[in-house]
CSV table of C-alpha atoms in Angstrom, one decimal:
chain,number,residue,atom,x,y,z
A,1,UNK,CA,32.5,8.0,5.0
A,2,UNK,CA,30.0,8.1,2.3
A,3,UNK,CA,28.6,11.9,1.7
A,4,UNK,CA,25.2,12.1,-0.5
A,5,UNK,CA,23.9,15.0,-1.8
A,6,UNK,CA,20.2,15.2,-2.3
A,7,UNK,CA,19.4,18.4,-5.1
A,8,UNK,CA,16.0,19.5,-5.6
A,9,UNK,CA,14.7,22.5,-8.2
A,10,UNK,CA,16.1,25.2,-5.8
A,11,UNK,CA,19.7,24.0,-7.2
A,12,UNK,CA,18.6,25.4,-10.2
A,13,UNK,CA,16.6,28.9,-9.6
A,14,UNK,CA,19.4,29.5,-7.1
A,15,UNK,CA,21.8,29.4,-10.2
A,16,UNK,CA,19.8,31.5,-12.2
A,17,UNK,CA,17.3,29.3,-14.1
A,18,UNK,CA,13.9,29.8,-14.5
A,19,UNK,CA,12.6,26.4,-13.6
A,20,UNK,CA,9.7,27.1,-11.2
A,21,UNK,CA,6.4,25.6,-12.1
A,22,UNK,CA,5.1,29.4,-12.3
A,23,UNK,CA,7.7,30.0,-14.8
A,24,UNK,CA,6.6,27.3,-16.7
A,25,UNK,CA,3.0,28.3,-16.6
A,26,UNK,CA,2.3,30.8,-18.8
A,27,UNK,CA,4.3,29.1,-21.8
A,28,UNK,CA,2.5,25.8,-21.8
A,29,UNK,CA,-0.9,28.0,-21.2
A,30,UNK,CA,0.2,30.5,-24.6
A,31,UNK,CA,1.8,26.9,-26.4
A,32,UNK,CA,-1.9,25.5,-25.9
A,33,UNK,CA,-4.0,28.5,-27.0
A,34,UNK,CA,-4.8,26.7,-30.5
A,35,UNK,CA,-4.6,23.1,-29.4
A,36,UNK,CA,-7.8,21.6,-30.4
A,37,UNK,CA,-6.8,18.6,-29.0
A,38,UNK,CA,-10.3,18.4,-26.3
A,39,UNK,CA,-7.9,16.5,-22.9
A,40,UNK,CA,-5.3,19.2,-23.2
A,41,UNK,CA,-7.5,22.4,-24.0
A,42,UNK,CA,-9.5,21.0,-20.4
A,43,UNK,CA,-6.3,21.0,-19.0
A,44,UNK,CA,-5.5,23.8,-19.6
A,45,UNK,CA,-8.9,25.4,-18.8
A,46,UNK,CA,-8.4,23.8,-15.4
A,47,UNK,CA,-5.2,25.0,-14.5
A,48,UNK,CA,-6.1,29.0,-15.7
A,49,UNK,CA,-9.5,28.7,-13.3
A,50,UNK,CA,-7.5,27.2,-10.6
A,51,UNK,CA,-4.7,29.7,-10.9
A,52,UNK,CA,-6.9,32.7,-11.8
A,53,UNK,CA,-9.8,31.8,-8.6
A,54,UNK,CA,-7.6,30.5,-5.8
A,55,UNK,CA,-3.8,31.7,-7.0
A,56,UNK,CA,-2.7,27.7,-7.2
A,57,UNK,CA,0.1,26.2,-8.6
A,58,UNK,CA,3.2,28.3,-8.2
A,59,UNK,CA,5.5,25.3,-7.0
A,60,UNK,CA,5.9,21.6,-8.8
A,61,UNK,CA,4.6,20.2,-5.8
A,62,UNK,CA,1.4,22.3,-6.2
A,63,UNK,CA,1.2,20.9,-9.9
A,64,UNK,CA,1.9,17.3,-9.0
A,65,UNK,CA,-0.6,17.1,-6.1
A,66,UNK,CA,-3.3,18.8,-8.0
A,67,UNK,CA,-3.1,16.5,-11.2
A,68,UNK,CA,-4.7,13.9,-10.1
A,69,UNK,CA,-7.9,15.2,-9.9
A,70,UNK,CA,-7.8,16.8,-13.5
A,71,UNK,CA,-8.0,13.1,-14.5
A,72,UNK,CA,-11.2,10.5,-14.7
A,73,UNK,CA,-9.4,8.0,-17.6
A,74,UNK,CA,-6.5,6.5,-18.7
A,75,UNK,CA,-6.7,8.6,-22.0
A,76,UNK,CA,-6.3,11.8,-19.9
A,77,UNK,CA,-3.1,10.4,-18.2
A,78,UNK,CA,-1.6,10.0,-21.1
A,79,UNK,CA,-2.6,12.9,-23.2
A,80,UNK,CA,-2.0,15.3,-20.9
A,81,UNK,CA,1.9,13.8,-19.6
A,82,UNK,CA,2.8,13.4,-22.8
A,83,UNK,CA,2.0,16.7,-24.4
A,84,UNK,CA,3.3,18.7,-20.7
A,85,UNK,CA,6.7,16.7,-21.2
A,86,UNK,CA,7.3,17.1,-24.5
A,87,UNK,CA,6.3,20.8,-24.3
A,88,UNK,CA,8.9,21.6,-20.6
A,89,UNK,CA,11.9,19.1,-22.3
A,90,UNK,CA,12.0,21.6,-25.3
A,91,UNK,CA,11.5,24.9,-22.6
A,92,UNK,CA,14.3,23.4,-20.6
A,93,UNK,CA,16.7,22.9,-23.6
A,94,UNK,CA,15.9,26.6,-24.2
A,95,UNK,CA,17.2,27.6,-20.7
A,96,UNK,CA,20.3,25.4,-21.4
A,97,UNK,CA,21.1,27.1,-24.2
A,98,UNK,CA,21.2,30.2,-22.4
A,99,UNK,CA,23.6,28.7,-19.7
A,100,UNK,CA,27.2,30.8,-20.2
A,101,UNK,CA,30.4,28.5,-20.7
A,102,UNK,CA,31.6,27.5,-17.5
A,103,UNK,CA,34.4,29.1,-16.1
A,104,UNK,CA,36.9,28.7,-12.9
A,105,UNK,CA,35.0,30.7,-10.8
A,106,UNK,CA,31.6,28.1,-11.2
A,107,UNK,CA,33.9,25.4,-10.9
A,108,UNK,CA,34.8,26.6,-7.4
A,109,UNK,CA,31.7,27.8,-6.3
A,110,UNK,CA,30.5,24.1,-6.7
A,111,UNK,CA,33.4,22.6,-5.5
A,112,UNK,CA,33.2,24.9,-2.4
A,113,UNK,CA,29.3,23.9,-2.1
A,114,UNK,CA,30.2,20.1,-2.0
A,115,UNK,CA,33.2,20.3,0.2
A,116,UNK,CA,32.8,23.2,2.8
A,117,UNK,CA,28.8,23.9,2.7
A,118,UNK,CA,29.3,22.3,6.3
A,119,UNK,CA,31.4,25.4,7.2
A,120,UNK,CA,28.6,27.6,6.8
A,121,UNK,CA,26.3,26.2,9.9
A,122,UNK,CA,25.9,28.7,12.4
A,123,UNK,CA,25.2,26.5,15.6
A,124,UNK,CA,28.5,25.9,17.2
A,125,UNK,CA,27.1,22.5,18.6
A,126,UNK,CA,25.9,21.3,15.1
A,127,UNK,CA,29.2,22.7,13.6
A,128,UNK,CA,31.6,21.0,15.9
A,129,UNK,CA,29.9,17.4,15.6
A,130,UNK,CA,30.1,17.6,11.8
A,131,UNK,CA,33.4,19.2,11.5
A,132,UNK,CA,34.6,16.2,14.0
A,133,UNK,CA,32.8,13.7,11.4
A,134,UNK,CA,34.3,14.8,8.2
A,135,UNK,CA,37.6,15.1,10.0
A,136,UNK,CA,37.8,11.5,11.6
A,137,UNK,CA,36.7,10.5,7.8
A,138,UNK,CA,39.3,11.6,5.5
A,139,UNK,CA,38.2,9.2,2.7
A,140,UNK,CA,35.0,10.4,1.8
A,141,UNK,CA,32.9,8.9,-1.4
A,142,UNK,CA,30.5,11.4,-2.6
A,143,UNK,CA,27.4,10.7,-4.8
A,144,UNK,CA,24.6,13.3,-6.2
A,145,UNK,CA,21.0,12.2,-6.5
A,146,UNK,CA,19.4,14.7,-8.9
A,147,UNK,CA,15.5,15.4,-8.8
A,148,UNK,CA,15.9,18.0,-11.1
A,149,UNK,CA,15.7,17.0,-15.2
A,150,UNK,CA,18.4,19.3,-16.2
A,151,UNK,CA,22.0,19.0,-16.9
A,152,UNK,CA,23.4,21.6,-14.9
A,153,UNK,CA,24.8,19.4,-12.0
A,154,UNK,CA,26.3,17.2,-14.5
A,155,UNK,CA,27.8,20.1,-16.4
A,156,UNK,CA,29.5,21.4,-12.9
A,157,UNK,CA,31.0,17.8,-12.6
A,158,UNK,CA,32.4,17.6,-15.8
A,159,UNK,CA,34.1,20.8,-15.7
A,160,UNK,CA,36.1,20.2,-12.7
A,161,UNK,CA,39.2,18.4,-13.8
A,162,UNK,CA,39.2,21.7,-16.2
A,163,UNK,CA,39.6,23.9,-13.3
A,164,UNK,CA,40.6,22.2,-10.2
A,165,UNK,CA,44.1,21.3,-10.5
A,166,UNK,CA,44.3,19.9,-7.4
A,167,UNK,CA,41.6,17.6,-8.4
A,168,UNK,CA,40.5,17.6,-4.8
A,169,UNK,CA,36.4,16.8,-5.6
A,170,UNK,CA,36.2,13.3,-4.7
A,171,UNK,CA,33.4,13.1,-7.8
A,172,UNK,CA,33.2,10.3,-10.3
A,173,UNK,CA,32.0,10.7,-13.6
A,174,UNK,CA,29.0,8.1,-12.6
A,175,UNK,CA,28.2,9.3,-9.2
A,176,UNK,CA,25.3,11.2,-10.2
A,177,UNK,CA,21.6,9.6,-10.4
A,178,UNK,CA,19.1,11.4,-12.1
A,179,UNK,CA,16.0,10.0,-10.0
A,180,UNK,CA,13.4,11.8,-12.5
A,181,UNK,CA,15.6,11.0,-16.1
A,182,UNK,CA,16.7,14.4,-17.7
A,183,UNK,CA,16.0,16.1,-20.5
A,184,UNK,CA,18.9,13.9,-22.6
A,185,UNK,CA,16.7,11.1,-22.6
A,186,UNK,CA,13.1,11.0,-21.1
A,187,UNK,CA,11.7,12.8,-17.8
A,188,UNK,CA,9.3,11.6,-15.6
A,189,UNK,CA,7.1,13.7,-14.4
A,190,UNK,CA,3.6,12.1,-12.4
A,191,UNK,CA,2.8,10.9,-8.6
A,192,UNK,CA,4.2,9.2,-6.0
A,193,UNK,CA,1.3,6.2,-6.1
A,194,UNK,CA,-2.2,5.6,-7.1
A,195,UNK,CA,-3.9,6.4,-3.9
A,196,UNK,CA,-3.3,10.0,-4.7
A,197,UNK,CA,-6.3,9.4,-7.5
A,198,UNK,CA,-9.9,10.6,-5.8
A,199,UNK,CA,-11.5,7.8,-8.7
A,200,UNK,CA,-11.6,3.9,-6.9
A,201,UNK,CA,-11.2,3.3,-10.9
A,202,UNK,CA,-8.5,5.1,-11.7
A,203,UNK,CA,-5.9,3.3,-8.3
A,204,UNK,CA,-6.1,-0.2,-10.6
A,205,UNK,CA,-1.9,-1.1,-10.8
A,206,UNK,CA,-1.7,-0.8,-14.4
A,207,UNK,CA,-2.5,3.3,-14.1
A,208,UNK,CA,1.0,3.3,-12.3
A,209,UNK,CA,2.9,2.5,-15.0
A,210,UNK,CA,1.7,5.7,-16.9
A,211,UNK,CA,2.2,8.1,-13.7
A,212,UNK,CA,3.4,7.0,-10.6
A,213,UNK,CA,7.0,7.7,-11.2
A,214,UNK,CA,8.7,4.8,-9.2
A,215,UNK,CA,6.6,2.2,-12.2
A,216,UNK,CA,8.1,4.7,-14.9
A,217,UNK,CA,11.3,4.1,-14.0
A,218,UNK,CA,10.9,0.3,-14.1
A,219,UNK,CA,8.8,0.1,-17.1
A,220,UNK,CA,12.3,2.2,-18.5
A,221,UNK,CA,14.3,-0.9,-17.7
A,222,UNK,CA,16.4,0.9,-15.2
A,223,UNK,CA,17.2,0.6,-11.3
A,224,UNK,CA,17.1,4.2,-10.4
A,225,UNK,CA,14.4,2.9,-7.6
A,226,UNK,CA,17.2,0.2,-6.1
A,227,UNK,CA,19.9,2.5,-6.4
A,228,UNK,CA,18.5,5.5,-4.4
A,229,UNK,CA,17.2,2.9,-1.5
A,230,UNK,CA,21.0,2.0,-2.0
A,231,UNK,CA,22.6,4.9,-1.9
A,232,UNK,CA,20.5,6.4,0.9
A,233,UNK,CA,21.4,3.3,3.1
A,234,UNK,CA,25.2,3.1,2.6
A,235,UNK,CA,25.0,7.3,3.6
A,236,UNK,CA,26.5,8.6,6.8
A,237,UNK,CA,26.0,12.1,5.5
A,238,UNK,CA,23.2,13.7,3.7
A,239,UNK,CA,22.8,17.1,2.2
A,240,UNK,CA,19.3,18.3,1.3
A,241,UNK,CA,19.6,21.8,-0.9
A,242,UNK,CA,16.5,22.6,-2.8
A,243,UNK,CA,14.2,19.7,-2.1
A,244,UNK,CA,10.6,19.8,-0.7
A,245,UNK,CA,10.0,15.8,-0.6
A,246,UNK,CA,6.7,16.8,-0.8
A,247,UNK,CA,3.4,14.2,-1.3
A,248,UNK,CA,4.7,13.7,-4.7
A,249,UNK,CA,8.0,12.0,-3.2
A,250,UNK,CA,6.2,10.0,-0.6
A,251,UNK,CA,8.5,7.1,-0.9
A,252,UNK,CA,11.6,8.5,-1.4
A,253,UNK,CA,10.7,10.9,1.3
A,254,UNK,CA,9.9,8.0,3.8
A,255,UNK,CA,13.2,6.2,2.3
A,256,UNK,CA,15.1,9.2,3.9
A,257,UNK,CA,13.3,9.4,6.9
A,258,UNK,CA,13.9,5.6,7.9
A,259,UNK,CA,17.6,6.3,7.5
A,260,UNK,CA,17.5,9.1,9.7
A,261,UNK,CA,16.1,7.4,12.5
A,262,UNK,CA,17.0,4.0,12.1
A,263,UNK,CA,20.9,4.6,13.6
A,264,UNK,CA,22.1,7.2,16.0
A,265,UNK,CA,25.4,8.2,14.1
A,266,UNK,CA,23.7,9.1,10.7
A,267,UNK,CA,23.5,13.3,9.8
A,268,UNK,CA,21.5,15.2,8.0
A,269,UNK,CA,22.4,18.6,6.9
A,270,UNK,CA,19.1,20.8,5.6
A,271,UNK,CA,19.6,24.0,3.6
A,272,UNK,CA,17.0,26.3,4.3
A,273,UNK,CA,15.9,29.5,2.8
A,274,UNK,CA,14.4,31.0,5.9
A,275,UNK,CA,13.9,34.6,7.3
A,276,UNK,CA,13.9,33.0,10.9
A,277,UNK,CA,17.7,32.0,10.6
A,278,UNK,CA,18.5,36.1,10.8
A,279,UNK,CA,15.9,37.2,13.9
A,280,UNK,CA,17.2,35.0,16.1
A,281,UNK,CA,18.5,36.7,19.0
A,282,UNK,CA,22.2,35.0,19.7
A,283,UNK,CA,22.9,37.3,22.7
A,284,UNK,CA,21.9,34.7,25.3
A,285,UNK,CA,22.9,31.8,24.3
A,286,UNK,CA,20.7,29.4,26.1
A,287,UNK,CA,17.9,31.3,24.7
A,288,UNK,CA,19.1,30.7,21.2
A,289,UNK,CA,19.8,27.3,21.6
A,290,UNK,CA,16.2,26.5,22.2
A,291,UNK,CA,15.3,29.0,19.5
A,292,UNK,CA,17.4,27.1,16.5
A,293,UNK,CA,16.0,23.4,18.3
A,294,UNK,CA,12.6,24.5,18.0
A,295,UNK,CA,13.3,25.2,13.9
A,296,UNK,CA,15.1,21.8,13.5
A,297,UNK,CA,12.0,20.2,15.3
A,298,UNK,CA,9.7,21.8,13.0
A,299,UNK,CA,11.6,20.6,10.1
A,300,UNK,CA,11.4,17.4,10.8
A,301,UNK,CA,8.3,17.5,11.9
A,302,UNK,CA,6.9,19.2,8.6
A,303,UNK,CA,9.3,17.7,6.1
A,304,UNK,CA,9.2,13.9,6.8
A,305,UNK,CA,6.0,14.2,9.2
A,306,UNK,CA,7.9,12.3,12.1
A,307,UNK,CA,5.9,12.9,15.9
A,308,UNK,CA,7.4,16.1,17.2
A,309,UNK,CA,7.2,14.2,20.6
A,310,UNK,CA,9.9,10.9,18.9
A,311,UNK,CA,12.0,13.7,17.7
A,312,UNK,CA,12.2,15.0,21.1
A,313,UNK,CA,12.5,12.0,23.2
A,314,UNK,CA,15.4,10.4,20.7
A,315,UNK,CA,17.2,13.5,20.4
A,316,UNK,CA,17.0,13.4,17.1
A,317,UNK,CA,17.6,17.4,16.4
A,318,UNK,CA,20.9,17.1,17.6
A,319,UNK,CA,21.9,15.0,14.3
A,320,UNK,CA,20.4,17.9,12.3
A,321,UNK,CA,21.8,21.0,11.3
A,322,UNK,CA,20.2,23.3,9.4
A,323,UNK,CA,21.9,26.1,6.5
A,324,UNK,CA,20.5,29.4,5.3
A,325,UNK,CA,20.8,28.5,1.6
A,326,UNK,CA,21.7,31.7,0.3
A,327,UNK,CA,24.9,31.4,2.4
A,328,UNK,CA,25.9,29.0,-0.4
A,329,UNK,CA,26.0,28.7,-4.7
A,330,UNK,CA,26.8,32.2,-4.9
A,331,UNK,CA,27.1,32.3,-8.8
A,332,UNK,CA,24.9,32.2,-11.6
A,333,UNK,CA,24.9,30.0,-14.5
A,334,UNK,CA,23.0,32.0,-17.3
A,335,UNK,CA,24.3,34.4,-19.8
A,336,UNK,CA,21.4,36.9,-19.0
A,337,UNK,CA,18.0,37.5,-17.6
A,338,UNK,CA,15.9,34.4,-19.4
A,339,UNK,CA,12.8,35.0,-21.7
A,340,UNK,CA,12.0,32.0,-23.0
């Protein structure tokens, strides 16, 4: 059975970094205060009036659905990408540096969150058909897709054979693709494609290859595009743990959802922080049972915008099951409380 593992930026703040586009903010506004470069002092202008009027921009998928309309040229696209990445690679290398070494009780924490998250579902249905999965499966081949442009996952994974004596975590060195780059070698930080531009001028194909992250990867002579499409279809198991797939992952976001409903014996397992998972009342069960449906339906519905009324007719809930992510990663990475 092949398990995939889909990790978004919650990954990271649940582990202790400060990686939220809010985090983020108020550096690059203070690093820009003297920049007399005319693109990026706009920019900047822009985001404060936005943030300071309306209170905008506190996730990346705020950031990345709003930058398009910051932009009328080709100029601004790459003035303002270059100097944002070259500005969040150095204030993530400064949270790395404040990552503590790792020790056994990381290592376990992560191993425990790749093999026995599953454990943690609290719908006895959803439970049961996943436990039967993983048990009728006994060979499992694990792989990581990372949407995140730090190193952390890959720090976990090298660490294991350190720790686990038992060597137990089916994880190869290569099995992790970073979708976005990292901060060893270039990010990639942009849209999803060039309709997301307001400006009939600014959706001509060759604007892609400066921000539509799909054409960055290819322009960087790599197949991280073919891969994930790969990986995604070979998967009878996906994990979702800090991931929006917001506009700004259109594709990879419809990717995922084709999978899901293209074969009845494919799973999807969504971690969730949500109050909701705590009120519901489990004292009558067949009350409850409709209760958690309802939230599976609306995640669906509101993550990969499938009709609520396909979802219903198909079933497709039941292949769901849905994780209160705090149940989970219950250790921190960083020597201390980051000021960066």
């Amino acid at each position: 059975m092949n398990v995939t593992f889909l990790i978004g930026n919650g990954f990271d703040l649940q582990l202790g970094l400060r990686t939220r586009f809010s985090d983020f903010y108020d550096v690059y506004i203070k690093l820009n205060e003297n920049n007399s470069h005319p693109i990026i002092r706009k920019f900047c202008d822009d985001l404060r009036d936005d943030c300071e009027k309306n209170g905008k921009y506190r996730n990346w998928s705020d950031f990345e659905c709003a930058f398009p309309k910051y932009v009328k040229r080709i100029e601004d696209i790459q003035s303002i990408l270059d100097d944002f990445s070259l500005k969040f690679c150095e204030y993530l290398k400064e949270l790395e540096a404040n990552i503590a070494p790792i020790d056994a009780v990381m290592v376990n924490g992560f191993r425990d969150f790749i093999l026995n998250s599953y454990k943690k579902i609290d719908f006895a249905p959803d439970l049961n058909a996943i436990s039967n999965l993983i048990k009728n499966s006994p060979n499992d081949s694990y792989n990581l897709i990372n949407f995140n442009y730090t190193n952390t996952l890959q720090l976990l994974i090298d660490n294991i054979n350190s720790f686990d004596t038992n060597k137990t975590l089916p994880v190869s060195d290569n099995a992790e693709l970073h979708i976005h780059g990292s901060i060893s070698e270039s990010i990639i930080i942009g849209i999803d494609n060039v309709n997301q531009f307001g400006q009939e001028e600014l959706k001509k194909n060759y604007i892609g290859e400066y921000c539509v992250k799909s054409q960055i990867n290819k322009a960087m002579g790599n197949n991280n595009e073919d891969v994930f499409r790969e990986i995604i279809g070979q998967s009878d198991l996906i994990y979702i743990y800090g991931l929006s797939l917001g506009i700004s992952d259109l594709s990879r976001r419809e990717v995922i959802r084709d999978w899901f409903m293209g074969k009845s014996n494919r799973y999807l397992v969504a971690f969730q922080h949500n109050p909701q998972f705590t009120k519901l009342n489990k004292a009558y069960f067949p009350t409850y049972r409709c209760d958690f449906e309802r939230l599976k339906i609306d995640y669906l519905s509101k993550t990969f915008d499938i009709n609520e009324g396909a979802v219903c007719s198909r079933a497709s809930y039941k292949r769901l099951s849905l994780i209160d992510s705090d149940l989970v990663l219950n250790f921190k990475l960083v020597k201390e409380e980051q000021n960066v």
